[in-house]
PDB file of C-alpha atoms in Angstrom:
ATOM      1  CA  UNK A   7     128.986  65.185 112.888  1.00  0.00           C
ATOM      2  CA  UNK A   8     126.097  66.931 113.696  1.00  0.00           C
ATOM      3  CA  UNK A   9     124.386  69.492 111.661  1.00  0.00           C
ATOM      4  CA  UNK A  10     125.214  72.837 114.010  1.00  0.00           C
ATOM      5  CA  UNK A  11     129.049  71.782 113.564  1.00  0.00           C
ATOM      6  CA  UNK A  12     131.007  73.985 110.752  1.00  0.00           C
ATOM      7  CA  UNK A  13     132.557  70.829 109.649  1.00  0.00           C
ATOM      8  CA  UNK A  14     128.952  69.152 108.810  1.00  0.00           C
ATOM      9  CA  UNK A  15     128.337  72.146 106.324  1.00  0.00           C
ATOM     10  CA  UNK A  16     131.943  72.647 105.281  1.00  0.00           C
ATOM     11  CA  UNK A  17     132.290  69.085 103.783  1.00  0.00           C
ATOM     12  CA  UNK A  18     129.293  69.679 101.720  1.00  0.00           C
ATOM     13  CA  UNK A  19     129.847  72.974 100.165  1.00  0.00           C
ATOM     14  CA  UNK A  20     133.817  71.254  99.310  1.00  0.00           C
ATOM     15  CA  UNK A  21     132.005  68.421  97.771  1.00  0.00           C
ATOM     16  CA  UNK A  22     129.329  69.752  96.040  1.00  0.00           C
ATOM     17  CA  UNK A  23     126.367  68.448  97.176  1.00  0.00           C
ATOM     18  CA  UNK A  24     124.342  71.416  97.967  1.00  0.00           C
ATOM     19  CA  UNK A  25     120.748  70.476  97.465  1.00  0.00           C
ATOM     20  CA  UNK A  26     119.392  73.505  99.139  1.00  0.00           C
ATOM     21  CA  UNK A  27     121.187  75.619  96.913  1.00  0.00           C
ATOM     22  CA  UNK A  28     118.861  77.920  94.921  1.00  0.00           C
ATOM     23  CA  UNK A  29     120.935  79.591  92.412  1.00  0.00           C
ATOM     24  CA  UNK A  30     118.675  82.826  92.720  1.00  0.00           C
ATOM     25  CA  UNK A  31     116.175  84.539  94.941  1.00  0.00           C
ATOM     26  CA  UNK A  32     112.799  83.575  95.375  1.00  0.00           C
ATOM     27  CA  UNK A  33     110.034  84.751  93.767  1.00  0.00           C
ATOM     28  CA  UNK A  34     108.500  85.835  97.076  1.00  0.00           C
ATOM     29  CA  UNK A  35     111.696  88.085  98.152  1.00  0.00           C
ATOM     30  CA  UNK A  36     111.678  90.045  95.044  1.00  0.00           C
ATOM     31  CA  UNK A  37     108.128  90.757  95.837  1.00  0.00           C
ATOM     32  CA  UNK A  38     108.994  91.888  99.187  1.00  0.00           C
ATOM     33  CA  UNK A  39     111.972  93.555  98.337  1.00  0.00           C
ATOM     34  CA  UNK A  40     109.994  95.677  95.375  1.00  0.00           C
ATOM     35  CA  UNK A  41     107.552  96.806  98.005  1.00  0.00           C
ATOM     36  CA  UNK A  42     109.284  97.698 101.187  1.00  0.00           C
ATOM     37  CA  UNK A  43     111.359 100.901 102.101  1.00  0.00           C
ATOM     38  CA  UNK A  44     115.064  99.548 102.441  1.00  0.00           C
ATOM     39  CA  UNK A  45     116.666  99.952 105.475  1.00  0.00           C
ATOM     40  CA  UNK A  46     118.984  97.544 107.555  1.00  0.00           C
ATOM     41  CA  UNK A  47     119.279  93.859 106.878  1.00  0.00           C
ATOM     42  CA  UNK A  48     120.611  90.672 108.092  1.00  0.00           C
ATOM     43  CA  UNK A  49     120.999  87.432 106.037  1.00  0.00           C
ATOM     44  CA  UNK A  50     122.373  84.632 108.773  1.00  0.00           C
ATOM     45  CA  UNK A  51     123.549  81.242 107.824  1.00  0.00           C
ATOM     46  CA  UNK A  52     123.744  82.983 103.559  1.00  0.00           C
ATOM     47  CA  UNK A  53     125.334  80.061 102.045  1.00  0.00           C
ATOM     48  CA  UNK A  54     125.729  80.916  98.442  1.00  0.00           C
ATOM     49  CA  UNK A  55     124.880  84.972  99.117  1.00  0.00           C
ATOM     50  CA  UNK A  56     122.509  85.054  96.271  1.00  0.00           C
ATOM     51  CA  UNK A  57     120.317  87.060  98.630  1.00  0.00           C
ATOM     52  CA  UNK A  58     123.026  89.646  99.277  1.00  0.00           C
ATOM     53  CA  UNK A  59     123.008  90.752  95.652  1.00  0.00           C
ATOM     54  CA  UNK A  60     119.336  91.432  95.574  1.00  0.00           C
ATOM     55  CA  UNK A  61     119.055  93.572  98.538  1.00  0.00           C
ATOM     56  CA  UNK A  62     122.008  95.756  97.211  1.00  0.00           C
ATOM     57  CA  UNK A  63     120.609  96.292  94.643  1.00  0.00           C
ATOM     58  CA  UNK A  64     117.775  97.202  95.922  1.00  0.00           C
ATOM     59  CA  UNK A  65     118.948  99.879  98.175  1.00  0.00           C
ATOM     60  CA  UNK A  66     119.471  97.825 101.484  1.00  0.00           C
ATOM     61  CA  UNK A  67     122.227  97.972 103.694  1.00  0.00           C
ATOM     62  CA  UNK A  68     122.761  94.441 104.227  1.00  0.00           C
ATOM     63  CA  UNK A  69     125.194  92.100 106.139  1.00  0.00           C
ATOM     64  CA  UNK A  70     125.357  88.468 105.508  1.00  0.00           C
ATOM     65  CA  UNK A  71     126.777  85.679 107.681  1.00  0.00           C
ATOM     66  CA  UNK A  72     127.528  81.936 107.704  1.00  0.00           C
ATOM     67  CA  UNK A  73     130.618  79.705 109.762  1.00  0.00           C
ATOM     68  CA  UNK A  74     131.054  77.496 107.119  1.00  0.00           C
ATOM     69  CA  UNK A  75     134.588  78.735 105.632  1.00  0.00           C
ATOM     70  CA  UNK A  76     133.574  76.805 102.587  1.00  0.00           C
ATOM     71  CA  UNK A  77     130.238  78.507 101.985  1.00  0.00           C
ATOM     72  CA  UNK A  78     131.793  82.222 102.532  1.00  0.00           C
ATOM     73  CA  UNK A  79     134.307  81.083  99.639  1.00  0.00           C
ATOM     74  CA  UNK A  80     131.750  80.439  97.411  1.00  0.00           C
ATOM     75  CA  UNK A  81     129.551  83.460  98.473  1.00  0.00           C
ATOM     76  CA  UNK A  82     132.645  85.628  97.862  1.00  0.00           C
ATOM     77  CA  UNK A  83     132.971  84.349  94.210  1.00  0.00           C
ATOM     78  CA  UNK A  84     129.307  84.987  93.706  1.00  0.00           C
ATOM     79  CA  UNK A  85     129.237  88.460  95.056  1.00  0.00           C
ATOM     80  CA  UNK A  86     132.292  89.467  93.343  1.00  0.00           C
ATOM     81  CA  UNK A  87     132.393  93.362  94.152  1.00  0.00           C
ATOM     82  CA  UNK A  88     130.157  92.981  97.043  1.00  0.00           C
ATOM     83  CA  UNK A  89     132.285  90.023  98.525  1.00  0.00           C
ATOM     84  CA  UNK A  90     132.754  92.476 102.035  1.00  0.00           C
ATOM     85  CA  UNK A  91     129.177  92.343 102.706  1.00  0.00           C
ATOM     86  CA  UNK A  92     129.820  88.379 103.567  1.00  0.00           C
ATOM     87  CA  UNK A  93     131.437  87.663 107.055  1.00  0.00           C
ATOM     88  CA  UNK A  94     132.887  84.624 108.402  1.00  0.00           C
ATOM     89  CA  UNK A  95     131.171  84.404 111.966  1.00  0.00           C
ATOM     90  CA  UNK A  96     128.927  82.257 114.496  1.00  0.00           C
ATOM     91  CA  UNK A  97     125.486  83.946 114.513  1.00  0.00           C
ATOM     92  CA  UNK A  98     124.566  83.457 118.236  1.00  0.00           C
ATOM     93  CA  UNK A  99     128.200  84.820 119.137  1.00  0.00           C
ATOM     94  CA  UNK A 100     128.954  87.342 116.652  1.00  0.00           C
ATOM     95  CA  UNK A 101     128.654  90.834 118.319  1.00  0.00           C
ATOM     96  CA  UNK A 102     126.959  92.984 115.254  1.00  0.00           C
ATOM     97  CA  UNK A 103     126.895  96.088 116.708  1.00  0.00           C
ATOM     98  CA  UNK A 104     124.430  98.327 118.880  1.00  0.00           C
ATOM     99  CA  UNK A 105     122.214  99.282 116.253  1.00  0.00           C
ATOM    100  CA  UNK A 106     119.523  96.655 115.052  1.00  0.00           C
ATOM    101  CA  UNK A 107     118.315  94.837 111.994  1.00  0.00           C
ATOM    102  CA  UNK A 108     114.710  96.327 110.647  1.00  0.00           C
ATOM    103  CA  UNK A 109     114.537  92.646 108.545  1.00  0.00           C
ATOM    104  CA  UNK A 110     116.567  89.771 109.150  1.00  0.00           C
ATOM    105  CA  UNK A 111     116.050  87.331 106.259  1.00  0.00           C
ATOM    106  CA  UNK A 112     115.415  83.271 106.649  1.00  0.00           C
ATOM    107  CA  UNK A 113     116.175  80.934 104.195  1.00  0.00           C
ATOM    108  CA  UNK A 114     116.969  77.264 105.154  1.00  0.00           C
ATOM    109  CA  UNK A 115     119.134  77.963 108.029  1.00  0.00           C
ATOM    110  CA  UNK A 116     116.182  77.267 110.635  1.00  0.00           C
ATOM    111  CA  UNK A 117     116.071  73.756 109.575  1.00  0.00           C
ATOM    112  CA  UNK A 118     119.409  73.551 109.348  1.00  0.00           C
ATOM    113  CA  UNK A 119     119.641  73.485 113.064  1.00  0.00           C
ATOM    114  CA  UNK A 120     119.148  70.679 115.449  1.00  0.00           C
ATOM    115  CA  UNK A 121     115.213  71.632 116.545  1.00  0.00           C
ATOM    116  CA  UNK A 122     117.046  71.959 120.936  1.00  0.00           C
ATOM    117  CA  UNK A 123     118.591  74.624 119.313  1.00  0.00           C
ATOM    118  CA  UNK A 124     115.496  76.681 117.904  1.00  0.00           C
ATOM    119  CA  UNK A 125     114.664  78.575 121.406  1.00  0.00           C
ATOM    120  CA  UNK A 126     117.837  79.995 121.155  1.00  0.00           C
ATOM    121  CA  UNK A 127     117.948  80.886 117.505  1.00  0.00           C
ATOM    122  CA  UNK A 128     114.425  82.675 118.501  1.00  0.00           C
ATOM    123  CA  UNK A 129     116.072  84.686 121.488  1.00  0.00           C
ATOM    124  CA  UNK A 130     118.677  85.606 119.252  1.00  0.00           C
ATOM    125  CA  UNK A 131     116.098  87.218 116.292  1.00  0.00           C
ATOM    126  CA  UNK A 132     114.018  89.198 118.778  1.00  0.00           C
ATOM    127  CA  UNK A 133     117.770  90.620 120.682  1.00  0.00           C
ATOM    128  CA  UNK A 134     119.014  91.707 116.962  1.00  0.00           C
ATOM    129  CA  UNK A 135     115.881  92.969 115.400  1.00  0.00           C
ATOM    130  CA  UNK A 136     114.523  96.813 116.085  1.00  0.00           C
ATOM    131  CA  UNK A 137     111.221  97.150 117.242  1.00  0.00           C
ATOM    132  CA  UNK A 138     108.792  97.042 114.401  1.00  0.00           C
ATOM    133  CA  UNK A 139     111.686  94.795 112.407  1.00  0.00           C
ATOM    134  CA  UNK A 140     110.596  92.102 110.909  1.00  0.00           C
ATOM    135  CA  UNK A 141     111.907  88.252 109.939  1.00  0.00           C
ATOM    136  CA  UNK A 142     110.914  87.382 106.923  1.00  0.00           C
ATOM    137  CA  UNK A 143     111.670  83.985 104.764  1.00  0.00           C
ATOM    138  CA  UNK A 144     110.605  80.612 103.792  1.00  0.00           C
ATOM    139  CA  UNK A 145     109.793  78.155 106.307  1.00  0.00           C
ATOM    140  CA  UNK A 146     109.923  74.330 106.601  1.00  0.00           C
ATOM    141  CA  UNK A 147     107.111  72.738 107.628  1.00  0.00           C
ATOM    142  CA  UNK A 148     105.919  69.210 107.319  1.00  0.00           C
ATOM    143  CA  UNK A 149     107.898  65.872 107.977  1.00  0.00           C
ATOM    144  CA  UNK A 150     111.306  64.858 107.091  1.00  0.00           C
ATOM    145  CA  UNK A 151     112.221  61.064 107.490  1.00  0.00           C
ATOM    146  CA  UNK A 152     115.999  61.662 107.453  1.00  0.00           C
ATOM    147  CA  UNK A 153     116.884  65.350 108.343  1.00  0.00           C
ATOM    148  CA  UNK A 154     118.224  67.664 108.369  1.00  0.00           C
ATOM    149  CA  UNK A 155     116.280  69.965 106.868  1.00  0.00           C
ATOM    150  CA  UNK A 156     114.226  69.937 110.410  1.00  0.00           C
ATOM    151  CA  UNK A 157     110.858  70.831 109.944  1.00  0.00           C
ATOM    152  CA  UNK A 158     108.560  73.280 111.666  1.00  0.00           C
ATOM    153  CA  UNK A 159     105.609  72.289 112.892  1.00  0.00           C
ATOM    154  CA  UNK A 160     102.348  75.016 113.735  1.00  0.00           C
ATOM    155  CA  UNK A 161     102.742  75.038 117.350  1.00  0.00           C
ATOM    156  CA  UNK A 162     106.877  74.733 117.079  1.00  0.00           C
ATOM    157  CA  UNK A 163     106.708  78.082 115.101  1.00  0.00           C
ATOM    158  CA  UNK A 164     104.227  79.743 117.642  1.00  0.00           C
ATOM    159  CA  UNK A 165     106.150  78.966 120.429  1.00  0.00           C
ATOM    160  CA  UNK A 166     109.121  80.178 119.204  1.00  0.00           C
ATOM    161  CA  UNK A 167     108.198  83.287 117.813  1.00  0.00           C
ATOM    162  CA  UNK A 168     104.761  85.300 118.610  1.00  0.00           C
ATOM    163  CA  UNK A 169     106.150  86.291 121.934  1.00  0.00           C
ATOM    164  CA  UNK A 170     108.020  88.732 120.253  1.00  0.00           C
ATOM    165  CA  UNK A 171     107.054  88.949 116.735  1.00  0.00           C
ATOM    166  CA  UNK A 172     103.151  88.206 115.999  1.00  0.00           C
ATOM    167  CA  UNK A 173     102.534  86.586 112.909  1.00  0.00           C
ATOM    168  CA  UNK A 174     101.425  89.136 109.662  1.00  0.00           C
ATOM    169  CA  UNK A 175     101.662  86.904 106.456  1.00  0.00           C
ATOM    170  CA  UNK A 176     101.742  83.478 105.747  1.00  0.00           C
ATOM    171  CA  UNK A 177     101.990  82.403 102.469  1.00  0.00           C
ATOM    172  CA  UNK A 178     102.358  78.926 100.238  1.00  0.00           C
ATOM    173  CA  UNK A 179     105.799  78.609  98.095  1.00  0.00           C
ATOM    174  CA  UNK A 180     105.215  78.076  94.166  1.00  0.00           C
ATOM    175  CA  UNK A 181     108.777  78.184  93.174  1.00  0.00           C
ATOM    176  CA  UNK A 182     110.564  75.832  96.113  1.00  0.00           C
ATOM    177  CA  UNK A 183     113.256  73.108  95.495  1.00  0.00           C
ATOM    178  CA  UNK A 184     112.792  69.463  94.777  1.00  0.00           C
ATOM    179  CA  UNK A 185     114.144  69.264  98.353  1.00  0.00           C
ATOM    180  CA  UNK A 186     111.393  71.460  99.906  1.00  0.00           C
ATOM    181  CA  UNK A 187     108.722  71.017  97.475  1.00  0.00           C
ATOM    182  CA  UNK A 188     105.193  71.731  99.029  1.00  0.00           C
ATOM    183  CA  UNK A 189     106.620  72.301 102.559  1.00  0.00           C
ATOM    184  CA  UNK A 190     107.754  75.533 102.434  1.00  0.00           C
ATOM    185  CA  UNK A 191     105.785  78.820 103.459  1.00  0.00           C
ATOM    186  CA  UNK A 192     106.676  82.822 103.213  1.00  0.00           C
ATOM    187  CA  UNK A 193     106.031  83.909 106.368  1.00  0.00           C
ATOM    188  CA  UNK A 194     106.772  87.554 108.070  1.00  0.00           C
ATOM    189  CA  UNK A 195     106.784  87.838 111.491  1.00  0.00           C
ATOM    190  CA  UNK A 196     107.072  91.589 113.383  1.00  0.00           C
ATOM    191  CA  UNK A 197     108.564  92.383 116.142  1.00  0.00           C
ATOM    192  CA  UNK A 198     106.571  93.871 118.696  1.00  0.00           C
ATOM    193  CA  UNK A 199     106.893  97.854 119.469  1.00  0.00           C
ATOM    194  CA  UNK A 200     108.142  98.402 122.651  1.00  0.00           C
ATOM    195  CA  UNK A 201     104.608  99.879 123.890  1.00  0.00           C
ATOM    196  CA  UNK A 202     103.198  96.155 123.237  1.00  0.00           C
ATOM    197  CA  UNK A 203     105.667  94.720 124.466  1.00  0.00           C
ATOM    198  CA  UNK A 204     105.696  96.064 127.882  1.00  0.00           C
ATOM    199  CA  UNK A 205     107.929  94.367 130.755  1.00  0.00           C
ATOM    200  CA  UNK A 206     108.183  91.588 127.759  1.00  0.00           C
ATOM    201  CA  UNK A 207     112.094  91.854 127.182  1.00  0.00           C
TER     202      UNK A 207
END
């Protein structure tokens, strides 16, 4: 199996052996989240949902995906009251809606994918975030022997992204897993307004 299938994820959440699995929020998101206006968010491949919990509560209307039927289980017994902000769905073919994201949140589901998939996940960030939106998260950089996770590298990352988002912070990670340990960086990147953007779609 590879590691885009739902059955590659679904057989680990079933048995387990979740090594990505933070148990909280990073210390960098509750920065974030204690400093920005809440608006509209997007948490896509969510796992556990821990996220979810902390952007309620912080005033955010957020939304939360992930195809693994096993991983929206567990979400759902995390979230408890706030179990309908989880949906089962395929994030490159779930239709969200006309209106757009102002932060879509990343946290281990980049290097989750195989790295031929990347140019898509990129084109699907800049279609489902407004102009001036912003995706935010930790990101894996470095070298993995045996992945997944897949890491970024410098010029991976630019490629993918400053066409439509332009790089604003970058960050090291103090409080990353054993599995991530010193590879991991907060990063935001910002969509372009439409007035930079020009005939750019």
């Amino acid at each position: 199996m590879k590691s885009n299938e739902m059955e590659f994820w679904d057989s680990r959440y079933r048995a387990g052996k979740m090594p990505w699995d933070f148990g909280g929020i990073p210390a960098a998101l509750a920065a974030y989240l204690k400093t920005t206006t809440p608006r509209r968010a997007l948490i896509p491949g969510c796992g556990s949902g821990y996220e979810v919990r902390a952007f309620h509560e912080h005033g955010w209307d957020v939304l939360a995906t992930d195809y693994s039927p096993a991983a929206i289980e567990r979400a759902r017994q995390v979230l408890g009251a706030l179990a309908d902000k989880v949906v089962l769905a395929d994030f490159f073919a779930h239709d969200f809606g006309r209106q757009k994201f102002d932060v879509i949140y990343e946290r281990t589901f980049l290097c989750s994918l195989p790295p031929e998939i990347w140019p898509q996940y990129a084109q699907r960030m800049a279609e489902l975030l407004a102009d001036g939106g912003e995706l935010i998260g930790l990101f894996f950089y470095g070298q993995e022997d045996e992945p997944p996770p897949y890491p970024l590298t410098e010029k991976e990352a630019q490629e993918l992204f400053s066409k439509h988002s332009p790089h604003i912070v970058d960050e090291p990670v103090s409080d990353s897993l054993p599995l991530f340990a010193g590879r991991e960086r907060w990063q935001v990147w910002r969509r372009k307004q439409a007035a930079q953007k020009g005939k750019t779609p």
